[in-house]
Coordinates of N, CA and C in Angstrom, one line a residue:
I1 N -5.1 -9.1 22.5 CA -3.7 -8.9 22.3 C -3.3 -8.7 20.9
V2 N -3.8 -9.5 20.0 CA -3.5 -9.5 18.5 C -4.1 -8.0 18.1
F3 N -5.2 -7.7 18.3 CA -5.7 -6.4 18.1 C -4.7 -5.3 18.4
I4 N -4.4 -5.3 19.7 CA -3.4 -4.1 20.2 C -2.2 -4.2 19.4
N5 N -1.5 -5.4 19.2 CA -0.3 -5.4 18.5 C -0.5 -5.0 17.1
A6 N -1.5 -5.4 16.2 CA -1.7 -4.8 14.9 C -1.9 -3.5 15.0
N7 N -2.6 -2.9 15.9 CA -2.8 -1.4 16.1 C -1.5 -0.6 16.2
S8 N -0.6 -1.3 17.0 CA 0.8 -0.6 17.2 C 1.5 -0.8 16.0
I9 N 1.4 -1.8 15.2 CA 2.2 -1.9 13.9 C 1.5 -1.0 13.0
T10 N 0.3 -0.8 12.8 CA -0.4 0.2 11.9 C 0.0 1.5 12.2
K11 N 0.0 1.9 13.4 CA 0.5 3.3 13.7 C 1.7 3.6 13.3
R12 N 2.8 2.7 13.6 CA 4.2 2.8 13.4 C 4.3 2.8 11.9
M13 N 3.4 2.1 11.1 CA 3.8 2.1 9.7 C 3.1 3.3 9.1
L14 N 2.2 3.9 9.6 CA 1.4 5.2 9.1 C 2.4 6.3 9.4
Y15 N 3.0 6.2 10.6 CA 3.9 7.3 10.9 C 5.2 7.2 10.0
I16 N 5.7 6.2 9.5 CA 6.8 6.0 8.7 C 6.4 6.5 7.3
A17 N 5.2 6.0 7.0 CA 4.7 6.8 5.5 C 4.5 8.3 5.6
G18 N 4.0 8.8 6.6 CA 3.9 10.0 6.9 C 5.4 10.9 7.0
H19 N 6.4 10.2 7.5 CA 7.6 10.7 7.7 C 8.3 10.9 6.3
M20 N 7.9 10.0 5.4 CA 8.5 9.7 4.1 C 8.0 11.1 3.2
N21 N 6.7 11.5 3.3 CA 6.0 12.5 2.8 C 6.6 13.8 3.1
R22 N 6.8 13.8 4.6 CA 7.4 15.2 5.2 C 8.9 15.3 4.7
S23 N 9.6 14.1 4.6 CA 11.0 14.2 4.4 C 11.1 14.7 2.9
I24 N 10.3 14.2 1.9 CA 10.3 14.7 0.7 C 10.0 16.3 0.5
E25 N 9.0 16.5 1.2 CA 8.8 18.1 1.2 C 9.8 18.9 1.6
T26 N 10.6 18.6 2.7 CA 11.6 19.3 3.2 C 13.1 18.8 2.8
E27 N 13.1 18.2 1.5 CA 14.3 17.8 0.9 C 15.3 17.0 2.1
F28 N 14.5 16.1 2.7 CA 15.2 15.2 3.6 C 16.1 15.8 4.5
K29 N 15.4 16.9 5.2 CA 16.0 17.5 6.2 C 15.3 17.1 7.7
E30 N 14.3 16.3 7.7 CA 13.9 15.8 8.8 C 14.3 14.4 9.1
S31 N 14.6 14.2 10.6 CA 15.1 12.9 10.8 C 14.0 12.1 11.5
I32 N 14.3 10.6 11.4 CA 13.3 9.7 11.7 C 13.5 9.7 13.3
P33 N 12.5 9.7 14.2 CA 12.8 9.7 15.6 C 13.7 8.5 16.2
N34 N 14.4 8.7 17.0 CA 15.5 7.5 17.6 C 14.6 6.4 18.1
E35 N 13.5 6.7 18.8 CA 12.8 5.5 19.3 C 12.3 4.5 18.2
L36 N 12.0 5.2 17.2 CA 11.9 4.2 15.9 C 13.0 3.4 15.4
L37 N 14.0 4.2 15.4 CA 15.4 3.5 15.0 C 15.7 2.5 15.9
L38 N 15.5 2.5 17.2 CA 16.0 1.7 18.1 C 15.1 0.4 18.3
E39 N 13.8 0.4 17.5 CA 13.0 -0.7 17.6 C 13.7 -1.9 17.0
E40 N 13.5 -3.2 17.8 CA 14.2 -4.3 17.2 C 13.5 -5.2 16.3
D41 N 12.4 -4.7 15.8 CA 11.7 -5.6 14.8 C 11.7 -5.2 13.3
E42 N 10.9 -5.7 12.6 CA 11.0 -5.4 11.1 C 10.7 -3.8 10.8
L43 N 9.9 -3.2 11.4 CA 9.8 -1.8 11.4 C 10.9 -0.9 11.8
G44 N 11.5 -1.4 12.9 CA 12.8 -0.8 13.1 C 13.7 -0.8 12.0
E45 N 13.9 -1.9 11.5 CA 14.9 -2.3 10.6 C 14.5 -1.4 9.3
L46 N 13.1 -1.3 9.0 CA 12.6 -0.6 7.8 C 13.0 0.8 8.2
A47 N 12.8 1.5 9.3 CA 13.1 2.9 9.7 C 14.8 3.1 9.5
R48 N 15.4 2.2 10.0 CA 16.9 2.2 9.8 C 17.4 2.4 8.4
E49 N 16.9 1.5 7.5 CA 17.1 1.5 6.3 C 16.6 2.8 5.6
M50 N 15.6 3.3 5.9 CA 15.0 4.5 5.3 C 15.9 5.6 5.7
N51 N 16.4 5.5 7.1 CA 17.3 6.6 7.4 C 18.4 6.8 6.6
K52 N 19.1 5.4 6.2 CA 20.2 5.5 5.3 C 20.0 6.0 4.1
L53 N 18.8 5.7 3.5 CA 18.5 6.2 2.1 C 18.3 7.6 2.2
E54 N 17.6 8.1 3.2 CA 17.5 9.6 3.1 C 18.8 10.3 3.4
E55 N 19.8 9.9 4.0 CA 21.1 10.5 4.1 C 21.6 10.4 3.0
E56 N 21.8 9.4 2.2 CA 22.3 9.2 0.6 C 21.5 10.1 -0.2
I57 N 20.3 10.4 -0.2 CA 19.5 11.3 -1.1 C 20.0 12.8 -0.7
A58 N 20.0 13.1 0.5 CA 20.3 14.4 1.1 C 21.8 14.8 0.5
D59 N 22.6 13.7 0.7 CA 23.9 14.1 0.2 C 24.1 14.4 -1.3
M60 N 23.2 13.4 -2.1 CA 23.1 13.7 -3.4 C 22.7 15.1 -3.9
L61 N 21.5 15.4 -3.1 CA 21.1 16.7 -3.4 C 22.0 17.9 -3.1
V62 N 22.8 17.8 -2.0 CA 23.9 18.9 -1.9 C 24.8 18.9 -2.9
N63 N 25.2 17.6 -3.5 CA 26.3 17.5 -4.5 C 25.6 18.1 -6.0
I64 N 24.2 17.8 -6.0 CA 23.8 18.6 -7.3 C 23.6 20.0 -7.2
K65 N 23.2 20.5 -6.0 CA 23.2 22.0 -5.9 C 24.7 22.6 -5.9
E66 N 25.6 22.0 -5.5 CA 27.0 22.5 -5.6 C 27.3 22.6 -7.0
S67 N 27.0 21.4 -8.0 CA 27.3 21.5 -9.1 C 26.7 22.3 -10.0
V68 N 25.3 22.6 -9.6 CA 24.6 23.7 -10.3 C 25.1 25.1 -10.1
N69 N 25.4 25.3 -8.9 CA 26.1 26.5 -8.5 C 27.4 26.7 -9.2
Y70 N 28.2 25.7 -9.4 CA 29.5 25.7 -10.1 C 29.3 26.1 -11.6
L71 N 28.3 25.3 -12.2 CA 28.1 25.6 -13.5 C 27.5 26.9 -13.6
N72 N 26.7 27.5 -12.9 CA 26.1 28.7 -13.1 C 27.2 29.9 -13.0
E73 N 28.3 29.7 -12.2 CA 29.3 30.6 -11.9 C 30.1 30.6 -13.4
K74 N 30.4 29.3 -13.8 CA 31.1 29.2 -15.2 C 30.3 29.9 -16.3
V75 N 29.1 29.6 -16.4 CA 28.4 30.4 -17.5 C 28.4 31.8 -17.3
E76 N 28.2 32.2 -16.1 CA 28.4 33.7 -15.8 C 29.7 34.4 -16.1
S77 N 30.8 33.6 -16.0 CA 32.1 33.9 -16.4 C 32.3 34.2 -17.7
I78 N 31.8 33.0 -18.5 CA 31.8 32.9 -19.9 C 31.1 34.3 -20.6
R79 N 30.0 34.5 -20.0 CA 29.2 35.6 -20.4 C 30.0 36.9 -20.2
N80 N 30.7 37.0 -19.2 CA 31.4 38.3 -18.8 C 32.6 38.5 -19.7
E81 N 33.1 37.7 -20.3 CA 34.2 37.5 -21.1 C 33.8 38.1 -22.6
D82 N 32.5 37.9 -23.0 CA 32.1 38.6 -24.2 C 32.0 40.0 -24.1

């Protein structure tokens, strides 16, 4: 029973680690599956906290991209004035 439980924990931990790698590669556009978010153990809590973190990072990336676009427009506007 302990082996089966440890194997289940290991699989879920490896999935979470793999998800983080995929998330980074896709700029945090990939969601953690609901079944993992609904788990009532420590790994479920870890998944929920990672989900919050990913949402915050995704929001920051959107803000950074918008700021870069705004600055590029301003630079282009200044260039056109010359």
